[in-house]
Amino acid sequence: MRKNTFLFIIMLSLMLMLASCGEAQKEAEVSAIREAALADGTITVVLDAGHGLGDVGALNEENLGEVTEADINFAFTMLTKDALEARGYTVILTHDGETKPDTAYDDGKPTYGPGERADFSNAQPADIFLSFHSDSFPTNTDVYGTRVYYPVDTPNSTAADKLLAEALKTALDAAFPDGKSVGVRDMHGEDCYTVLYRTTVPSVLVEIGFISNAGDAARLTDADFRAAFAAAVADAVDAYFGAPTEK
C-alpha cells in the first residue's frame, strides 16, 4: 500500500513538473514573439475586412436592407484602423475595398480568397493579423454575440494566437459589460479557417455579431457601437503587447 502511494506521489509530481515546463515554454514563446515585434520600435497590424471585392458575404434583407456583410466588415475595419493609428500603430489593410492586390498565391477565383489574403499578410512586416467578419445563422435567429477564433496545431500557430484572442475577449467584455460574454474558440489543424491556417504571425478571426439576429444587426449598423468596438480592439492590442502605447 505504501509502495503504491509512493509511486502515485512520484507520478503526480512528474505530471505537475511537465505541466509547469509546458507553461514556461509557452510564456517564453510569447515573450520572444513580443520582443521581436517591439525590436524595431514599430508594431505593424494587418487588418482584413472579410469578403468584399465582388463577394458580398452574408445577406439579411429583413434586418439590414441592402447593407451587406462586406459593408459591415469594411466599416469596422476602417474604424479599427483609425483607432490603432491614433495610438501609434502601423496598420496595413489586406485590401482597400476597391482593388484586389497582387499576391504570389492565386486561388484561381475572381474574388479575393482567404489564402490570397493570408499570402498578402505574410508578405508584409506584420506582427499580428486580425480578420473581421459578421456571422449568420438564419435557421436560428436567436443566436447572437461576438466570437473570436484562433488557430491551434497549424504550421505557424503558437501560444500567442490564444493570448491575442483572450486579450480581445477581455477588452470587448469590459467595453460591453451588459452584453453577452465574447466566445473564444480554437480551430485545430486543417479544420481551421484558411486565413488563420496560412497566416504566419499571431492571428485571430473576429465574428463581430450575427446579422441574422435582429439585435445584433441593429448593433452592427450603430455608429456608437462600431466606435466602441473599434476602441476595444485597440485596447486589446495594447494589452497583447504588454503595455498601452502613447495615445
JSON list of C-alpha atoms in Angstrom, two decimals:
[
{"chain": "A", "resi": 1, "resn": "MET", "atom": "CA", "xyz": [0.00, 0.00, 0.00]},
{"chain": "A", "resi": 2, "resn": "ARG", "atom": "CA", "xyz": [2.79, 2.39, 0.95]},
{"chain": "A", "resi": 3, "resn": "LYS", "atom": "CA", "xyz": [4.65, 1.49, -2.24]},
{"chain": "A", "resi": 4, "resn": "ASN", "atom": "CA", "xyz": [1.61, 2.28, -4.38]},
{"chain": "A", "resi": 5, "resn": "THR", "atom": "CA", "xyz": [1.11, 5.58, -2.58]},
{"chain": "A", "resi": 6, "resn": "PHE", "atom": "CA", "xyz": [4.76, 6.46, -3.10]},
{"chain": "A", "resi": 7, "resn": "LEU", "atom": "CA", "xyz": [4.55, 5.67, -6.83]},
{"chain": "A", "resi": 8, "resn": "PHE", "atom": "CA", "xyz": [1.38, 7.75, -7.13]},
{"chain": "A", "resi": 9, "resn": "ILE", "atom": "CA", "xyz": [3.11, 10.73, -5.49]},
{"chain": "A", "resi": 10, "resn": "ILE", "atom": "CA", "xyz": [6.07, 10.41, -7.87]},
{"chain": "A", "resi": 11, "resn": "MET", "atom": "CA", "xyz": [3.79, 10.22, -10.92]},
{"chain": "A", "resi": 12, "resn": "LEU", "atom": "CA", "xyz": [1.76, 13.21, -9.76]},
{"chain": "A", "resi": 13, "resn": "SER", "atom": "CA", "xyz": [4.93, 15.21, -9.15]},
{"chain": "A", "resi": 14, "resn": "LEU", "atom": "CA", "xyz": [6.20, 14.38, -12.64]},
{"chain": "A", "resi": 15, "resn": "MET", "atom": "CA", "xyz": [2.90, 15.42, -14.20]},
{"chain": "A", "resi": 16, "resn": "LEU", "atom": "CA", "xyz": [2.97, 18.73, -12.35]},
{"chain": "A", "resi": 17, "resn": "MET", "atom": "CA", "xyz": [6.57, 19.32, -13.40]},
{"chain": "A", "resi": 18, "resn": "LEU", "atom": "CA", "xyz": [5.72, 18.61, -17.04]},
{"chain": "A", "resi": 19, "resn": "ALA", "atom": "CA", "xyz": [2.73, 20.94, -16.91]},
{"chain": "A", "resi": 20, "resn": "SER", "atom": "CA", "xyz": [4.88, 23.65, -15.34]},
{"chain": "A", "resi": 21, "resn": "CYS", "atom": "CA", "xyz": [7.53, 23.21, -18.02]},
{"chain": "A", "resi": 22, "resn": "GLY", "atom": "CA", "xyz": [4.87, 23.41, -20.72]},
{"chain": "A", "resi": 23, "resn": "GLU", "atom": "CA", "xyz": [3.52, 26.69, -19.36]},
{"chain": "A", "resi": 24, "resn": "ALA", "atom": "CA", "xyz": [7.04, 28.07, -19.03]},
{"chain": "A", "resi": 25, "resn": "GLN", "atom": "CA", "xyz": [7.73, 27.14, -22.64]},
{"chain": "A", "resi": 26, "resn": "LYS", "atom": "CA", "xyz": [4.55, 28.89, -23.81]},
{"chain": "A", "resi": 27, "resn": "GLU", "atom": "CA", "xyz": [5.44, 32.01, -21.83]},
{"chain": "A", "resi": 28, "resn": "ALA", "atom": "CA", "xyz": [8.93, 32.04, -23.33]},
{"chain": "A", "resi": 29, "resn": "GLU", "atom": "CA", "xyz": [7.45, 31.59, -26.82]},
{"chain": "A", "resi": 30, "resn": "VAL", "atom": "CA", "xyz": [5.05, 34.51, -26.39]},
{"chain": "A", "resi": 31, "resn": "SER", "atom": "CA", "xyz": [7.77, 36.67, -24.85]},
{"chain": "A", "resi": 32, "resn": "ALA", "atom": "CA", "xyz": [10.06, 36.03, -27.82]},
{"chain": "A", "resi": 33, "resn": "ILE", "atom": "CA", "xyz": [7.30, 36.95, -30.27]},
{"chain": "A", "resi": 34, "resn": "ARG", "atom": "CA", "xyz": [6.54, 40.17, -28.40]},
{"chain": "A", "resi": 35, "resn": "GLU", "atom": "CA", "xyz": [10.21, 41.14, -28.18]},
{"chain": "A", "resi": 36, "resn": "ALA", "atom": "CA", "xyz": [10.66, 40.56, -31.92]},
{"chain": "A", "resi": 37, "resn": "ALA", "atom": "CA", "xyz": [7.65, 42.78, -32.63]},
{"chain": "A", "resi": 38, "resn": "LEU", "atom": "CA", "xyz": [8.99, 45.56, -30.41]},
{"chain": "A", "resi": 39, "resn": "ALA", "atom": "CA", "xyz": [12.60, 45.29, -31.59]},
{"chain": "A", "resi": 40, "resn": "ASP", "atom": "CA", "xyz": [12.39, 47.82, -34.42]},
{"chain": "A", "resi": 41, "resn": "GLY", "atom": "CA", "xyz": [10.22, 50.26, -32.48]},
{"chain": "A", "resi": 42, "resn": "THR", "atom": "CA", "xyz": [7.29, 49.78, -34.86]},
{"chain": "A", "resi": 43, "resn": "ILE", "atom": "CA", "xyz": [4.33, 47.47, -34.31]},
{"chain": "A", "resi": 44, "resn": "THR", "atom": "CA", "xyz": [2.54, 46.58, -37.52]},
{"chain": "A", "resi": 45, "resn": "VAL", "atom": "CA", "xyz": [-1.02, 45.28, -37.50]},
{"chain": "A", "resi": 46, "resn": "VAL", "atom": "CA", "xyz": [-2.59, 43.77, -40.61]},
{"chain": "A", "resi": 47, "resn": "LEU", "atom": "CA", "xyz": [-6.36, 44.18, -40.75]},
{"chain": "A", "resi": 48, "resn": "ASP", "atom": "CA", "xyz": [-8.54, 42.12, -43.05]},
{"chain": "A", "resi": 49, "resn": "ALA", "atom": "CA", "xyz": [-12.11, 43.16, -43.86]},
{"chain": "A", "resi": 50, "resn": "GLY", "atom": "CA", "xyz": [-13.79, 39.87, -44.65]},
{"chain": "A", "resi": 51, "resn": "HIS", "atom": "CA", "xyz": [-15.40, 39.42, -48.08]},
{"chain": "A", "resi": 52, "resn": "GLY", "atom": "CA", "xyz": [-15.72, 42.44, -50.38]},
{"chain": "A", "resi": 53, "resn": "LEU", "atom": "CA", "xyz": [-14.24, 42.90, -53.87]},
{"chain": "A", "resi": 54, "resn": "GLY", "atom": "CA", "xyz": [-17.13, 41.14, -55.59]},
{"chain": "A", "resi": 55, "resn": "ASP", "atom": "CA", "xyz": [-18.07, 38.95, -52.63]},
{"chain": "A", "resi": 56, "resn": "VAL", "atom": "CA", "xyz": [-20.87, 40.49, -50.57]},
{"chain": "A", "resi": 57, "resn": "GLY", "atom": "CA", "xyz": [-20.75, 37.82, -47.85]},
{"chain": "A", "resi": 58, "resn": "ALA", "atom": "CA", "xyz": [-23.91, 37.07, -45.90]},
{"chain": "A", "resi": 59, "resn": "LEU", "atom": "CA", "xyz": [-27.17, 38.93, -46.54]},
{"chain": "A", "resi": 60, "resn": "ASN", "atom": "CA", "xyz": [-30.28, 39.60, -44.45]},
{"chain": "A", "resi": 61, "resn": "GLU", "atom": "CA", "xyz": [-32.67, 41.98, -46.14]},
{"chain": "A", "resi": 62, "resn": "GLU", "atom": "CA", "xyz": [-35.14, 41.82, -43.25]},
{"chain": "A", "resi": 63, "resn": "ASN", "atom": "CA", "xyz": [-32.60, 43.09, -40.71]},
{"chain": "A", "resi": 64, "resn": "LEU", "atom": "CA", "xyz": [-30.22, 45.08, -42.88]},
{"chain": "A", "resi": 65, "resn": "GLY", "atom": "CA", "xyz": [-32.00, 46.06, -46.08]},
{"chain": "A", "resi": 66, "resn": "GLU", "atom": "CA", "xyz": [-29.36, 46.46, -48.79]},
{"chain": "A", "resi": 67, "resn": "VAL", "atom": "CA", "xyz": [-26.44, 46.56, -46.34]},
{"chain": "A", "resi": 68, "resn": "THR", "atom": "CA", "xyz": [-24.20, 43.52, -46.85]},
{"chain": "A", "resi": 69, "resn": "GLU", "atom": "CA", "xyz": [-21.83, 41.67, -44.56]},
{"chain": "A", "resi": 70, "resn": "ALA", "atom": "CA", "xyz": [-18.93, 43.03, -46.64]},
{"chain": "A", "resi": 71, "resn": "ASP", "atom": "CA", "xyz": [-20.14, 46.59, -45.98]},
{"chain": "A", "resi": 72, "resn": "ILE", "atom": "CA", "xyz": [-20.24, 45.95, -42.23]},
{"chain": "A", "resi": 73, "resn": "ASN", "atom": "CA", "xyz": [-16.86, 44.24, -42.11]},
{"chain": "A", "resi": 74, "resn": "PHE", "atom": "CA", "xyz": [-15.18, 47.06, -44.02]},
{"chain": "A", "resi": 75, "resn": "ALA", "atom": "CA", "xyz": [-16.74, 49.75, -41.80]},
{"chain": "A", "resi": 76, "resn": "PHE", "atom": "CA", "xyz": [-15.49, 48.06, -38.62]},
{"chain": "A", "resi": 77, "resn": "THR", "atom": "CA", "xyz": [-12.06, 47.50, -40.16]},
{"chain": "A", "resi": 78, "resn": "MET", "atom": "CA", "xyz": [-11.64, 51.16, -41.09]},
{"chain": "A", "resi": 79, "resn": "LEU", "atom": "CA", "xyz": [-12.69, 52.35, -37.63]},
{"chain": "A", "resi": 80, "resn": "THR", "atom": "CA", "xyz": [-10.24, 49.90, -36.05]},
{"chain": "A", "resi": 81, "resn": "LYS", "atom": "CA", "xyz": [-7.52, 51.18, -38.37]},
{"chain": "A", "resi": 82, "resn": "ASP", "atom": "CA", "xyz": [-8.19, 54.74, -37.18]},
{"chain": "A", "resi": 83, "resn": "ALA", "atom": "CA", "xyz": [-8.21, 53.69, -33.51]},
{"chain": "A", "resi": 84, "resn": "LEU", "atom": "CA", "xyz": [-4.91, 51.81, -33.83]},
{"chain": "A", "resi": 85, "resn": "GLU", "atom": "CA", "xyz": [-3.14, 54.53, -35.82]},
{"chain": "A", "resi": 86, "resn": "ALA", "atom": "CA", "xyz": [-4.21, 57.09, -33.22]},
{"chain": "A", "resi": 87, "resn": "ARG", "atom": "CA", "xyz": [-2.24, 55.02, -30.69]},
{"chain": "A", "resi": 88, "resn": "GLY", "atom": "CA", "xyz": [0.89, 54.87, -32.79]},
{"chain": "A", "resi": 89, "resn": "TYR", "atom": "CA", "xyz": [0.50, 51.50, -34.52]},
{"chain": "A", "resi": 90, "resn": "THR", "atom": "CA", "xyz": [1.30, 50.98, -38.18]},
{"chain": "A", "resi": 91, "resn": "VAL", "atom": "CA", "xyz": [-1.73, 49.47, -39.92]},
{"chain": "A", "resi": 92, "resn": "ILE", "atom": "CA", "xyz": [-1.82, 47.66, -43.26]},
{"chain": "A", "resi": 93, "resn": "LEU", "atom": "CA", "xyz": [-5.11, 46.65, -44.89]},
{"chain": "A", "resi": 94, "resn": "THR", "atom": "CA", "xyz": [-5.37, 43.46, -46.93]},
{"chain": "A", "resi": 95, "resn": "HIS", "atom": "CA", "xyz": [-7.49, 45.48, -49.36]},
{"chain": "A", "resi": 96, "resn": "ASP", "atom": "CA", "xyz": [-8.95, 48.95, -49.81]},
{"chain": "A", "resi": 97, "resn": "GLY", "atom": "CA", "xyz": [-12.44, 47.78, -50.72]},
{"chain": "A", "resi": 98, "resn": "GLU", "atom": "CA", "xyz": [-11.94, 48.53, -54.41]},
{"chain": "A", "resi": 99, "resn": "THR", "atom": "CA", "xyz": [-8.85, 46.80, -55.79]},
{"chain": "A", "resi": 100, "resn": "LYS", "atom": "CA", "xyz": [-7.69, 43.20, -55.43]},
{"chain": "A", "resi": 101, "resn": "PRO", "atom": "CA", "xyz": [-3.98, 43.23, -54.51]},
{"chain": "A", "resi": 102, "resn": "ASP", "atom": "CA", "xyz": [-1.44, 41.17, -56.41]},
{"chain": "A", "resi": 103, "resn": "THR", "atom": "CA", "xyz": [-0.34, 38.13, -54.43]},
{"chain": "A", "resi": 104, "resn": "ALA", "atom": "CA", "xyz": [2.07, 35.30, -55.16]},
{"chain": "A", "resi": 105, "resn": "TYR", "atom": "CA", "xyz": [-0.65, 32.80, -54.28]},
{"chain": "A", "resi": 106, "resn": "ASP", "atom": "CA", "xyz": [-3.73, 32.65, -56.51]},
{"chain": "A", "resi": 107, "resn": "ASP", "atom": "CA", "xyz": [-6.72, 30.55, -55.52]},
{"chain": "A", "resi": 108, "resn": "GLY", "atom": "CA", "xyz": [-8.00, 30.66, -59.10]},
{"chain": "A", "resi": 109, "resn": "LYS", "atom": "CA", "xyz": [-11.20, 32.53, -58.28]},
{"chain": "A", "resi": 110, "resn": "PRO", "atom": "CA", "xyz": [-12.24, 36.03, -59.36]},
{"chain": "A", "resi": 111, "resn": "THR", "atom": "CA", "xyz": [-12.87, 37.07, -55.75]},
{"chain": "A", "resi": 112, "resn": "TYR", "atom": "CA", "xyz": [-10.17, 37.77, -53.14]},
{"chain": "A", "resi": 113, "resn": "GLY", "atom": "CA", "xyz": [-9.89, 34.47, -51.29]},
{"chain": "A", "resi": 114, "resn": "PRO", "atom": "CA", "xyz": [-8.66, 33.73, -47.75]},
{"chain": "A", "resi": 115, "resn": "GLY", "atom": "CA", "xyz": [-5.48, 32.10, -49.00]},
{"chain": "A", "resi": 116, "resn": "GLU", "atom": "CA", "xyz": [-4.64, 35.19, -51.01]},
{"chain": "A", "resi": 117, "resn": "ARG", "atom": "CA", "xyz": [-5.33, 37.43, -48.00]},
{"chain": "A", "resi": 118, "resn": "ALA", "atom": "CA", "xyz": [-3.02, 35.32, -45.86]},
{"chain": "A", "resi": 119, "resn": "ASP", "atom": "CA", "xyz": [-0.37, 35.43, -48.57]},
{"chain": "A", "resi": 120, "resn": "PHE", "atom": "CA", "xyz": [-0.68, 39.22, -48.74]},
{"chain": "A", "resi": 121, "resn": "SER", "atom": "CA", "xyz": [-0.28, 39.49, -44.96]},
{"chain": "A", "resi": 122, "resn": "ASN", "atom": "CA", "xyz": [2.71, 37.17, -44.96]},
{"chain": "A", "resi": 123, "resn": "ALA", "atom": "CA", "xyz": [4.46, 39.46, -47.44]},
{"chain": "A", "resi": 124, "resn": "GLN", "atom": "CA", "xyz": [4.12, 42.41, -45.03]},
{"chain": "A", "resi": 125, "resn": "PRO", "atom": "CA", "xyz": [6.24, 43.24, -41.96]},
{"chain": "A", "resi": 126, "resn": "ALA", "atom": "CA", "xyz": [3.26, 42.15, -39.87]},
{"chain": "A", "resi": 127, "resn": "ASP", "atom": "CA", "xyz": [3.32, 41.49, -36.14]},
{"chain": "A", "resi": 128, "resn": "ILE", "atom": "CA", "xyz": [-0.33, 40.40, -35.77]},
{"chain": "A", "resi": 129, "resn": "PHE", "atom": "CA", "xyz": [-3.26, 39.73, -38.10]},
{"chain": "A", "resi": 130, "resn": "LEU", "atom": "CA", "xyz": [-6.94, 40.47, -37.40]},
{"chain": "A", "resi": 131, "resn": "SER", "atom": "CA", "xyz": [-9.75, 39.44, -39.76]},
{"chain": "A", "resi": 132, "resn": "PHE", "atom": "CA", "xyz": [-13.24, 40.88, -39.27]},
{"chain": "A", "resi": 133, "resn": "HIS", "atom": "CA", "xyz": [-16.44, 39.10, -40.28]},
{"chain": "A", "resi": 134, "resn": "SER", "atom": "CA", "xyz": [-20.15, 39.09, -39.44]},
{"chain": "A", "resi": 135, "resn": "ASP", "atom": "CA", "xyz": [-21.82, 35.74, -38.82]},
{"chain": "A", "resi": 136, "resn": "SER", "atom": "CA", "xyz": [-25.22, 34.45, -39.90]},
{"chain": "A", "resi": 137, "resn": "PHE", "atom": "CA", "xyz": [-27.43, 31.63, -38.61]},
{"chain": "A", "resi": 138, "resn": "PRO", "atom": "CA", "xyz": [-30.75, 32.05, -40.44]},
{"chain": "A", "resi": 139, "resn": "THR", "atom": "CA", "xyz": [-32.18, 28.77, -39.12]},
{"chain": "A", "resi": 140, "resn": "ASN", "atom": "CA", "xyz": [-31.87, 30.02, -35.54]},
{"chain": "A", "resi": 141, "resn": "THR", "atom": "CA", "xyz": [-32.19, 33.78, -35.33]},
{"chain": "A", "resi": 142, "resn": "ASP", "atom": "CA", "xyz": [-31.89, 33.71, -31.53]},
{"chain": "A", "resi": 143, "resn": "VAL", "atom": "CA", "xyz": [-28.15, 33.08, -31.79]},
{"chain": "A", "resi": 144, "resn": "TYR", "atom": "CA", "xyz": [-26.18, 36.28, -31.21]},
{"chain": "A", "resi": 145, "resn": "GLY", "atom": "CA", "xyz": [-22.94, 37.70, -29.85]},
{"chain": "A", "resi": 146, "resn": "THR", "atom": "CA", "xyz": [-19.29, 38.12, -30.74]},
{"chain": "A", "resi": 147, "resn": "ARG", "atom": "CA", "xyz": [-16.97, 35.17, -31.27]},
{"chain": "A", "resi": 148, "resn": "VAL", "atom": "CA", "xyz": [-13.19, 35.14, -31.64]},
{"chain": "A", "resi": 149, "resn": "TYR", "atom": "CA", "xyz": [-11.41, 32.25, -33.36]},
{"chain": "A", "resi": 150, "resn": "TYR", "atom": "CA", "xyz": [-7.72, 31.39, -33.23]},
{"chain": "A", "resi": 151, "resn": "PRO", "atom": "CA", "xyz": [-5.57, 28.60, -34.77]},
{"chain": "A", "resi": 152, "resn": "VAL", "atom": "CA", "xyz": [-4.13, 25.58, -32.96]},
{"chain": "A", "resi": 153, "resn": "ASP", "atom": "CA", "xyz": [-1.93, 22.79, -34.36]},
{"chain": "A", "resi": 154, "resn": "THR", "atom": "CA", "xyz": [-1.31, 24.57, -37.65]},
{"chain": "A", "resi": 155, "resn": "PRO", "atom": "CA", "xyz": [2.13, 25.05, -39.24]},
{"chain": "A", "resi": 156, "resn": "ASN", "atom": "CA", "xyz": [2.50, 28.53, -37.75]},
{"chain": "A", "resi": 157, "resn": "SER", "atom": "CA", "xyz": [0.28, 28.57, -34.65]},
{"chain": "A", "resi": 158, "resn": "THR", "atom": "CA", "xyz": [1.81, 29.46, -31.29]},
{"chain": "A", "resi": 159, "resn": "ALA", "atom": "CA", "xyz": [0.64, 30.27, -27.78]},
{"chain": "A", "resi": 160, "resn": "ALA", "atom": "CA", "xyz": [0.46, 33.90, -28.90]},
{"chain": "A", "resi": 161, "resn": "ASP", "atom": "CA", "xyz": [-2.64, 33.21, -31.01]},
{"chain": "A", "resi": 162, "resn": "LYS", "atom": "CA", "xyz": [-4.62, 32.23, -27.92]},
{"chain": "A", "resi": 163, "resn": "LEU", "atom": "CA", "xyz": [-3.20, 35.17, -25.97]},
{"chain": "A", "resi": 164, "resn": "LEU", "atom": "CA", "xyz": [-4.36, 37.58, -28.68]},
{"chain": "A", "resi": 165, "resn": "ALA", "atom": "CA", "xyz": [-7.83, 36.00, -28.71]},
{"chain": "A", "resi": 166, "resn": "GLU", "atom": "CA", "xyz": [-8.10, 36.22, -24.93]},
{"chain": "A", "resi": 167, "resn": "ALA", "atom": "CA", "xyz": [-6.98, 39.86, -24.98]},
{"chain": "A", "resi": 168, "resn": "LEU", "atom": "CA", "xyz": [-9.81, 40.63, -27.38]},
{"chain": "A", "resi": 169, "resn": "LYS", "atom": "CA", "xyz": [-12.33, 38.84, -25.18]},
{"chain": "A", "resi": 170, "resn": "THR", "atom": "CA", "xyz": [-11.19, 40.74, -22.08]},
{"chain": "A", "resi": 171, "resn": "ALA", "atom": "CA", "xyz": [-11.29, 44.13, -23.79]},
{"chain": "A", "resi": 172, "resn": "LEU", "atom": "CA", "xyz": [-14.64, 43.57, -25.51]},
{"chain": "A", "resi": 173, "resn": "ASP", "atom": "CA", "xyz": [-16.28, 42.18, -22.37]},
{"chain": "A", "resi": 174, "resn": "ALA", "atom": "CA", "xyz": [-15.07, 45.27, -20.50]},
{"chain": "A", "resi": 175, "resn": "ALA", "atom": "CA", "xyz": [-16.37, 47.59, -23.23]},
{"chain": "A", "resi": 176, "resn": "PHE", "atom": "CA", "xyz": [-19.81, 45.96, -23.27]},
{"chain": "A", "resi": 177, "resn": "PRO", "atom": "CA", "xyz": [-20.42, 44.73, -19.70]},
{"chain": "A", "resi": 178, "resn": "ASP", "atom": "CA", "xyz": [-24.17, 44.40, -20.27]},
{"chain": "A", "resi": 179, "resn": "GLY", "atom": "CA", "xyz": [-23.76, 42.33, -23.42]},
{"chain": "A", "resi": 180, "resn": "LYS", "atom": "CA", "xyz": [-23.20, 38.63, -23.97]},
{"chain": "A", "resi": 181, "resn": "SER", "atom": "CA", "xyz": [-19.72, 37.47, -23.00]},
{"chain": "A", "resi": 182, "resn": "VAL", "atom": "CA", "xyz": [-17.44, 37.06, -26.01]},
{"chain": "A", "resi": 183, "resn": "GLY", "atom": "CA", "xyz": [-16.92, 33.45, -27.03]},
{"chain": "A", "resi": 184, "resn": "VAL", "atom": "CA", "xyz": [-13.36, 32.30, -27.72]},
{"chain": "A", "resi": 185, "resn": "ARG", "atom": "CA", "xyz": [-12.94, 29.20, -29.86]},
{"chain": "A", "resi": 186, "resn": "ASP", "atom": "CA", "xyz": [-9.87, 27.33, -31.05]},
{"chain": "A", "resi": 187, "resn": "MET", "atom": "CA", "xyz": [-9.70, 25.81, -34.52]},
{"chain": "A", "resi": 188, "resn": "HIS", "atom": "CA", "xyz": [-7.46, 22.78, -34.94]},
{"chain": "A", "resi": 189, "resn": "GLY", "atom": "CA", "xyz": [-5.28, 21.83, -37.86]},
{"chain": "A", "resi": 190, "resn": "GLU", "atom": "CA", "xyz": [-6.89, 21.65, -41.27]},
{"chain": "A", "resi": 191, "resn": "ASP", "atom": "CA", "xyz": [-10.31, 22.36, -39.74]},
{"chain": "A", "resi": 192, "resn": "CYS", "atom": "CA", "xyz": [-9.05, 25.90, -39.15]},
{"chain": "A", "resi": 193, "resn": "TYR", "atom": "CA", "xyz": [-10.24, 28.78, -41.31]},
{"chain": "A", "resi": 194, "resn": "THR", "atom": "CA", "xyz": [-7.84, 29.09, -44.25]},
{"chain": "A", "resi": 195, "resn": "VAL", "atom": "CA", "xyz": [-6.93, 32.69, -43.48]},
{"chain": "A", "resi": 196, "resn": "LEU", "atom": "CA", "xyz": [-5.81, 31.63, -39.99]},
{"chain": "A", "resi": 197, "resn": "TYR", "atom": "CA", "xyz": [-4.19, 28.38, -41.10]},
{"chain": "A", "resi": 198, "resn": "ARG", "atom": "CA", "xyz": [-1.94, 30.08, -43.64]},
{"chain": "A", "resi": 199, "resn": "THR", "atom": "CA", "xyz": [-1.04, 33.28, -41.79]},
{"chain": "A", "resi": 200, "resn": "THR", "atom": "CA", "xyz": [2.46, 33.21, -40.29]},
{"chain": "A", "resi": 201, "resn": "VAL", "atom": "CA", "xyz": [2.01, 35.71, -37.44]},
{"chain": "A", "resi": 202, "resn": "PRO", "atom": "CA", "xyz": [-0.31, 35.55, -34.40]},
{"chain": "A", "resi": 203, "resn": "SER", "atom": "CA", "xyz": [-3.78, 35.79, -35.87]},
{"chain": "A", "resi": 204, "resn": "VAL", "atom": "CA", "xyz": [-7.47, 35.79, -34.99]},
{"chain": "A", "resi": 205, "resn": "LEU", "atom": "CA", "xyz": [-10.75, 35.96, -36.84]},
{"chain": "A", "resi": 206, "resn": "VAL", "atom": "CA", "xyz": [-13.46, 38.05, -35.18]},
{"chain": "A", "resi": 207, "resn": "GLU", "atom": "CA", "xyz": [-17.12, 37.35, -35.92]},
{"chain": "A", "resi": 208, "resn": "ILE", "atom": "CA", "xyz": [-18.45, 40.69, -34.68]},
{"chain": "A", "resi": 209, "resn": "GLY", "atom": "CA", "xyz": [-22.07, 39.61, -34.45]},
{"chain": "A", "resi": 210, "resn": "PHE", "atom": "CA", "xyz": [-24.89, 37.77, -36.24]},
{"chain": "A", "resi": 211, "resn": "ILE", "atom": "CA", "xyz": [-26.70, 39.64, -39.00]},
{"chain": "A", "resi": 212, "resn": "SER", "atom": "CA", "xyz": [-29.44, 37.01, -38.71]},
{"chain": "A", "resi": 213, "resn": "ASN", "atom": "CA", "xyz": [-30.25, 38.26, -35.20]},
{"chain": "A", "resi": 214, "resn": "ALA", "atom": "CA", "xyz": [-32.27, 41.49, -35.10]},
{"chain": "A", "resi": 215, "resn": "GLY", "atom": "CA", "xyz": [-30.48, 42.82, -32.01]},
{"chain": "A", "resi": 216, "resn": "ASP", "atom": "CA", "xyz": [-27.01, 42.12, -33.37]},
{"chain": "A", "resi": 217, "resn": "ALA", "atom": "CA", "xyz": [-27.94, 43.56, -36.76]},
{"chain": "A", "resi": 218, "resn": "ALA", "atom": "CA", "xyz": [-29.02, 46.81, -35.09]},
{"chain": "A", "resi": 219, "resn": "ARG", "atom": "CA", "xyz": [-25.74, 46.99, -33.19]},
{"chain": "A", "resi": 220, "resn": "LEU", "atom": "CA", "xyz": [-23.67, 46.19, -36.27]},
{"chain": "A", "resi": 221, "resn": "THR", "atom": "CA", "xyz": [-25.07, 49.24, -38.02]},
{"chain": "A", "resi": 222, "resn": "ASP", "atom": "CA", "xyz": [-25.00, 51.54, -34.98]},
{"chain": "A", "resi": 223, "resn": "ALA", "atom": "CA", "xyz": [-22.29, 54.22, -35.11]},
{"chain": "A", "resi": 224, "resn": "ASP", "atom": "CA", "xyz": [-21.72, 54.28, -31.33]},
{"chain": "A", "resi": 225, "resn": "PHE", "atom": "CA", "xyz": [-21.39, 50.51, -31.12]},
{"chain": "A", "resi": 226, "resn": "ARG", "atom": "CA", "xyz": [-18.96, 50.48, -34.02]},
{"chain": "A", "resi": 227, "resn": "ALA", "atom": "CA", "xyz": [-16.77, 53.15, -32.47]},
{"chain": "A", "resi": 228, "resn": "ALA", "atom": "CA", "xyz": [-16.76, 51.46, -29.05]},
{"chain": "A", "resi": 229, "resn": "PHE", "atom": "CA", "xyz": [-15.95, 48.10, -30.63]},
{"chain": "A", "resi": 230, "resn": "ALA", "atom": "CA", "xyz": [-13.01, 49.54, -32.56]},
{"chain": "A", "resi": 231, "resn": "ALA", "atom": "CA", "xyz": [-11.67, 51.23, -29.41]},
{"chain": "A", "resi": 232, "resn": "ALA", "atom": "CA", "xyz": [-11.94, 47.94, -27.52]},
{"chain": "A", "resi": 233, "resn": "VAL", "atom": "CA", "xyz": [-9.97, 46.16, -30.24]},
{"chain": "A", "resi": 234, "resn": "ALA", "atom": "CA", "xyz": [-7.25, 48.80, -29.88]},
{"chain": "A", "resi": 235, "resn": "ASP", "atom": "CA", "xyz": [-7.31, 48.22, -26.10]},
{"chain": "A", "resi": 236, "resn": "ALA", "atom": "CA", "xyz": [-6.82, 44.50, -26.76]},
{"chain": "A", "resi": 237, "resn": "VAL", "atom": "CA", "xyz": [-3.82, 45.16, -29.00]},
{"chain": "A", "resi": 238, "resn": "ASP", "atom": "CA", "xyz": [-2.35, 47.38, -26.27]},
{"chain": "A", "resi": 239, "resn": "ALA", "atom": "CA", "xyz": [-2.86, 44.60, -23.72]},
{"chain": "A", "resi": 240, "resn": "TYR", "atom": "CA", "xyz": [-1.41, 41.94, -26.01]},
{"chain": "A", "resi": 241, "resn": "PHE", "atom": "CA", "xyz": [1.84, 43.86, -26.40]},
{"chain": "A", "resi": 242, "resn": "GLY", "atom": "CA", "xyz": [2.17, 44.26, -22.66]},
{"chain": "A", "resi": 243, "resn": "ALA", "atom": "CA", "xyz": [1.55, 47.95, -22.05]},
{"chain": "A", "resi": 244, "resn": "PRO", "atom": "CA", "xyz": [-0.51, 50.75, -23.55]},
{"chain": "A", "resi": 245, "resn": "THR", "atom": "CA", "xyz": [1.12, 52.76, -26.27]},
{"chain": "A", "resi": 246, "resn": "GLU", "atom": "CA", "xyz": [1.04, 56.55, -26.18]},
{"chain": "A", "resi": 247, "resn": "LYS", "atom": "CA", "xyz": [-2.40, 57.90, -27.02]}
]
